């Protein structure tokens, strides 16, 4: 599920602008009638310049130019009725009004052209990101998954948040990450990582081997980029959730730790030895330590990007994610993601400084599992996704999350 901050519909904006045009038209009529009704020593014609200026605040260049032309025509009419346009005063008023109306119309035209270009760039970037972020299925194996994506939509820049999931023999593998930077360059780097994940999801690589594969893909993609940023990198977190075992295995490369919701507690799953972000070197599987954490059937796990934590309110205070989750009693993934999404937008008054992605996962009970009772496919010896091995080393027993 993708969630974006809405924009006003073009049709509604068109109707609004054509309804407001009555204001400058009424101003032209009022100034003309009052100027004609007053003695010739009183000049109200200069107030006509307000008509095109007001129109430019809500309408396009054509309507602004039309209102400006009407204002100039009204000024000419006033001059004719007050003794003709032969006087220097009336000629100066007409010339000044004409010049100002043209300038206001040109300004509105330039602004409209810039807005059209910005909408086009946003559309291309949004389409690229929509291709990148496929909606996650709500069910994979024994996992129920709910996700949301909130775009900051700051000018044409959108972030490089990413996520993907794939079934593996005996479980489910998920990845979530965040590319440093914004815009199309960040989308390209995120696309390289997601493409590498999808392409290798069925190669039966161990968890550490898969992360090393992604790290090398990101590194070489950045190395061959036309405009390489020496500080570009990707924070990423990957985990395997076995179908039949009450725990999960995780590798963290500088990404915010997931939060485990158990009863009324919120427990961060922090690894003892996090790896460096992807893209900074060409890693080998031995560089990644696979750590194991309990994950029971009634637990809910929340994965998120730093856009959630770095959301600020008007006072500049960061969003208290853990406190918010602890105060909510609902542990249904769909309700949790929806509530978190709405609360983030309220906290930031609808203006997030960065894109934010969030994924809530939980296990289906055996009775609700699609195809329950069927044996899981046999796991090839080369894969070992449910044993948590890394570079031939057995993983430690499940760790207890920090209280």
XYZ file of C-alpha atoms in Angstrom:
403
model
C 0.000 0.000 0.000
C 1.362 3.354 -0.997
C 0.147 6.437 0.805
C 0.792 9.872 -0.627
C -0.178 13.326 0.444
C -2.928 14.485 -1.855
C -2.981 17.388 -4.237
C -6.030 19.462 -5.228
C -7.779 18.304 -8.364
C -7.221 20.443 -11.486
C -10.946 20.685 -12.189
C -11.696 22.041 -8.748
C -8.862 24.592 -9.078
C -10.234 25.752 -12.460
C -13.716 26.273 -11.036
C -12.303 28.166 -8.062
C -10.243 30.563 -10.198
C -13.145 31.336 -12.511
C -15.381 31.981 -9.525
C -12.910 34.383 -7.929
C -12.568 36.411 -11.133
C -15.730 38.239 -10.074
C -13.638 40.101 -7.476
C -11.307 41.974 -9.897
C -14.183 42.524 -12.338
C -16.277 44.085 -9.578
C -13.271 46.219 -8.621
C -12.939 47.522 -12.196
C -16.626 48.394 -12.354
C -16.594 50.070 -8.929
C -13.480 52.172 -9.639
C -14.817 53.216 -13.055
C -18.217 54.273 -11.716
C -16.735 56.129 -8.740
C -14.112 57.916 -10.848
C -16.723 59.066 -13.369
C -19.042 60.205 -10.567
C -16.407 62.271 -8.759
C -14.928 65.628 -9.787
C -12.104 65.583 -12.333
C -9.664 66.673 -9.649
C -10.032 63.284 -7.938
C -8.259 60.426 -9.760
C -9.243 56.889 -8.766
C -7.900 55.276 -11.934
C -4.578 54.154 -10.351
C -6.571 51.701 -8.209
C -7.338 49.720 -11.378
C -3.868 48.145 -11.245
C -5.099 46.069 -8.306
C -7.405 44.110 -10.638
C -4.716 42.228 -12.659
C -2.566 41.887 -9.543
C -5.409 40.176 -7.669
C -6.180 37.968 -10.668
C -2.569 36.779 -10.884
C -2.827 35.407 -7.351
C -5.366 32.727 -8.310
C -5.655 32.546 -12.118
C -3.423 31.824 -15.075
C -1.659 34.163 -17.465
C -4.515 34.325 -20.002
C -7.135 35.367 -17.488
C -4.689 37.783 -15.860
C -3.978 39.380 -19.240
C -7.693 39.628 -20.030
C -8.429 41.368 -16.731
C -5.460 43.678 -17.319
C -6.835 44.587 -20.748
C -10.234 45.382 -19.209
C -8.537 47.575 -16.613
C -6.695 49.499 -19.357
C -9.960 49.873 -21.304
C -11.655 51.213 -18.168
C -8.830 53.722 -17.698
C -9.230 54.884 -21.310
C -12.995 55.255 -20.778
C -12.404 57.343 -17.663
C -9.999 59.567 -19.571
C -12.450 60.082 -22.410
C -15.276 61.033 -20.071
C -13.015 63.404 -18.143
C -11.978 65.500 -21.102
C -10.134 63.152 -23.448
C -6.732 61.496 -23.502
C -4.877 64.586 -24.642
C -3.819 65.527 -21.119
C -0.457 64.297 -19.884
C -2.029 63.014 -16.656
C -4.437 60.607 -18.378
C -1.774 59.480 -20.851
C 0.608 58.693 -17.987
C -2.075 56.745 -16.112
C -2.932 54.641 -19.164
C 0.735 53.963 -19.952
C 1.563 53.027 -16.361
C -1.442 50.710 -16.094
C -0.563 49.063 -19.415
C 3.053 48.440 -18.404
C 2.117 47.062 -14.984
C -0.564 44.785 -16.461
C 1.931 43.373 -18.975
C 4.529 42.779 -16.255
C 2.026 41.010 -13.998
C 0.889 38.827 -16.904
C 4.476 37.900 -17.801
C 5.219 37.058 -14.179
C 2.176 34.795 -14.038
C 3.168 33.096 -17.311
C 6.679 32.341 -16.052
C 5.286 30.992 -12.808
C 2.806 28.754 -14.644
C 5.544 27.372 -16.893
C 7.718 26.561 -13.890
C 4.770 24.846 -12.195
C 4.112 22.714 -15.295
C 7.752 21.662 -15.445
C 7.716 20.792 -11.760
C 4.575 18.683 -12.145
C 6.171 16.833 -15.054
C 9.339 16.094 -13.093
C 7.302 14.955 -10.108
C 5.231 12.664 -12.318
C 8.317 11.033 -13.818
C 9.937 10.584 -10.413
C 6.746 9.246 -8.846
C 6.280 6.791 -11.724
C 9.861 5.600 -11.323
C 9.392 5.067 -7.616
C 6.082 3.296 -8.157
C 7.843 0.821 -10.430
C 10.553 0.407 -7.805
C 8.258 -0.132 -4.816
C 5.942 -2.951 -5.746
C 3.107 -3.305 -3.239
C 3.985 -6.060 -0.802
C 1.456 -8.907 -0.665
C -0.511 -9.022 2.548
C 0.301 -12.694 2.934
C 3.572 -14.459 2.296
C 3.782 -17.927 3.782
C 2.758 -17.643 7.411
C 3.389 -13.900 7.605
C 0.821 -11.148 7.481
C 2.370 -7.963 6.084
C 1.060 -4.391 6.042
C 3.103 -1.506 4.679
C 2.770 2.190 3.930
C 4.865 4.773 2.162
C 4.533 8.518 2.746
C 6.210 10.814 0.256
C 7.533 14.109 1.555
C 7.080 15.606 -1.950
C 9.497 18.406 -1.217
C 9.722 20.171 -4.594
C 10.638 17.461 -7.127
C 12.816 15.516 -4.698
C 11.587 12.203 -3.452
C 13.554 9.850 -1.332
C 15.215 6.515 -1.904
C 13.323 4.457 0.666
C 12.914 0.837 -0.418
C 11.500 -2.459 0.712
C 10.929 -5.903 -0.765
C 9.978 -9.393 0.346
C 10.205 -12.866 -1.129
C 9.300 -16.380 -0.001
C 12.193 -18.754 0.557
C 12.015 -22.453 1.393
C 10.879 -22.686 4.985
C 10.216 -18.994 5.531
C 10.109 -15.418 4.258
C 12.939 -12.981 3.582
C 12.437 -9.208 3.827
C 14.663 -6.209 3.220
C 14.135 -2.535 4.005
C 16.566 0.266 3.272
C 17.141 3.952 2.751
C 19.428 5.563 0.188
C 21.298 8.650 1.298
C 19.991 11.584 -0.722
C 16.887 12.324 -2.744
C 15.694 12.601 -6.311
C 16.175 10.366 -9.325
C 19.753 9.497 -8.354
C 18.520 8.004 -5.078
C 15.801 6.115 -6.929
C 18.432 4.647 -9.255
C 20.492 3.386 -6.333
C 17.417 1.976 -4.619
C 16.397 0.295 -7.863
C 19.788 -1.399 -8.121
C 19.450 -2.817 -4.611
C 15.859 -3.990 -5.028
C 16.689 -5.503 -8.410
C 19.628 -7.386 -6.914
C 17.399 -8.652 -4.094
C 14.655 -9.850 -6.419
C 17.119 -11.411 -8.821
C 18.884 -13.385 -6.091
C 15.885 -14.146 -3.877
C 15.542 -17.660 -5.290
C 19.231 -18.533 -5.452
C 19.038 -19.981 -1.940
C 21.807 -17.787 -0.564
C 22.335 -17.677 3.210
C 21.327 -14.434 4.872
C 24.882 -13.123 5.182
C 25.653 -14.173 1.614
C 22.588 -12.348 0.353
C 23.578 -9.153 2.158
C 27.092 -9.409 0.713
C 25.565 -9.823 -2.740
C 23.502 -6.659 -2.250
C 26.517 -4.779 -0.893
C 28.606 -5.614 -3.954
C 25.746 -4.708 -6.305
C 25.307 -1.304 -4.679
C 29.061 -0.639 -4.598
C 29.607 -1.350 -8.281
C 26.458 0.495 -9.270
C 27.748 3.596 -7.456
C 31.231 3.136 -8.912
C 29.877 3.228 -12.468
C 27.362 6.006 -11.879
C 27.804 9.042 -14.204
C 27.957 11.437 -11.248
C 29.363 9.466 -8.367
C 28.893 10.901 -4.898
C 31.769 9.709 -2.704
C 29.464 9.830 0.324
C 26.631 7.796 -1.202
C 25.550 4.726 0.722
C 22.486 2.689 1.606
C 21.399 1.673 5.088
C 19.700 -1.706 4.946
C 18.228 -4.351 7.182
C 17.448 -7.896 6.078
C 15.758 -10.638 8.022
C 14.609 -14.224 7.612
C 11.432 -15.332 9.370
C 11.108 -19.136 9.497
C 7.623 -20.597 9.177
C 7.906 -23.122 11.979
C 10.321 -21.540 14.470
C 9.385 -18.732 16.932
C 12.331 -16.509 16.091
C 13.855 -14.493 13.270
C 17.371 -13.912 11.990
C 18.621 -10.476 11.076
C 21.553 -8.611 9.545
C 21.680 -4.842 10.070
C 23.806 -2.473 7.988
C 23.389 0.852 9.764
C 19.587 0.868 9.583
C 17.269 1.898 12.456
C 16.544 -1.184 14.600
C 13.116 -2.802 14.246
C 10.679 -2.522 17.117
C 9.081 -5.651 18.559
C 5.614 -5.103 20.024
C 5.003 -7.729 22.699
C 2.019 -7.337 25.021
C 2.314 -3.756 26.324
C 6.061 -3.446 25.675
C 8.025 -2.016 22.753
C 11.424 -3.689 22.442
C 14.132 -2.507 20.017
C 15.932 -5.375 18.273
C 19.449 -3.991 18.322
C 22.255 -6.136 16.960
C 25.492 -6.327 18.916
C 27.719 -5.704 15.906
C 25.987 -3.743 13.108
C 27.754 -3.716 9.759
C 28.622 -0.587 7.803
C 26.071 0.688 5.257
C 26.077 -0.779 1.769
C 28.041 0.855 -1.014
C 31.137 1.779 0.985
C 33.120 -1.385 0.201
C 32.981 -4.747 -1.568
C 31.943 -6.994 1.313
C 32.208 -10.737 1.829
C 29.696 -12.878 3.760
C 32.110 -13.202 6.675
C 31.727 -9.472 7.401
C 28.076 -9.894 8.393
C 27.013 -11.316 11.724
C 23.599 -12.969 11.683
C 21.808 -12.457 14.992
C 18.694 -14.217 16.226
C 15.733 -12.740 18.111
C 12.490 -14.246 19.452
C 9.414 -13.642 17.303
C 6.327 -15.409 18.621
C 2.945 -15.768 16.968
C 1.376 -12.949 18.995
C 4.254 -10.486 18.418
C 4.200 -7.632 15.915
C 7.409 -6.416 14.296
C 7.663 -2.884 12.915
C 10.290 -2.070 10.285
C 10.721 1.569 9.293
C 13.073 4.082 7.692
C 14.682 7.070 9.359
C 12.041 9.366 7.884
C 9.721 8.125 10.638
C 12.138 8.868 13.482
C 13.266 12.198 12.025
C 9.779 13.630 11.642
C 9.566 16.875 13.637
C 6.738 18.993 14.938
C 6.558 22.788 14.910
C 8.874 22.990 17.914
C 11.520 20.848 16.218
C 10.947 17.850 18.509
C 11.483 14.429 16.916
C 8.582 12.027 16.648
C 8.465 9.752 19.760
C 7.929 6.503 17.873
C 8.455 4.042 20.736
C 6.288 6.061 23.145
C 3.488 6.292 20.603
C 3.535 2.551 19.939
C 3.538 1.773 23.661
C 0.459 3.942 24.204
C -1.578 2.172 21.504
C -3.323 -1.045 22.458
C -4.205 -2.155 18.942
C -1.753 -4.765 17.664
C -3.469 -5.488 14.356
C -0.856 -4.740 11.625
C -3.278 -2.954 9.294
C -4.684 -0.764 12.062
C -1.204 -0.120 13.437
C 0.213 1.052 10.103
C -2.830 3.199 9.375
C -2.697 4.797 12.812
C 1.033 5.426 12.578
C 0.619 6.993 9.141
C -2.122 9.351 10.307
C -0.290 10.234 13.516
C 2.906 11.093 11.623
C 1.072 13.514 9.358
C -0.705 15.144 12.294
C 2.537 15.461 14.250
C 4.298 17.175 11.341
C 1.243 19.194 10.239
C 1.293 17.283 6.966
C 4.834 18.344 6.050
C 7.311 15.505 6.447
C 10.914 16.502 5.859
C 11.768 13.112 4.364
C 9.999 10.133 2.871
C 8.884 7.530 5.387
C 8.308 3.808 4.887
C 6.929 1.402 7.466
C 6.176 -2.323 7.482
C 4.306 -4.234 10.193
C 4.521 -8.028 10.185
C 3.019 -10.731 12.352
C 2.469 -14.453 12.111
C -0.793 -16.090 11.100
C -2.010 -18.668 13.606
C -1.981 -22.198 12.235
C -5.760 -22.204 11.892
C -5.716 -19.079 9.715
C -2.722 -19.953 7.585
C -3.615 -20.511 3.908
C -2.875 -24.121 3.116
C -2.297 -24.998 6.771
C -1.381 -28.594 7.305
C 0.652 -28.932 4.114
C 4.311 -29.742 4.671
C 6.819 -27.003 3.960
C 9.095 -27.593 0.977
C 12.365 -29.268 1.706
C 15.258 -26.921 2.198
C 18.359 -27.470 0.079
C 21.595 -27.886 1.971
C 23.171 -25.008 0.054
C 20.612 -22.478 1.170
C 20.390 -22.786 4.957
C 18.018 -19.786 5.350
C 16.353 -21.180 8.432
C 19.520 -22.251 10.214
C 21.015 -18.774 10.454
C 24.479 -19.787 9.371
C 26.936 -17.269 8.075
C 30.169 -18.295 6.404
C 29.812 -21.799 7.803
C 29.279 -20.729 11.431
C 26.112 -21.765 13.300
C 24.106 -18.867 14.662
C 23.784 -18.389 18.413
C 20.564 -19.322 20.212
C 17.758 -16.750 20.122
C 18.673 -13.560 21.941
C 16.251 -11.869 24.260
C 15.382 -8.356 23.094
C 16.565 -5.604 25.387
C 13.891 -4.660 27.928
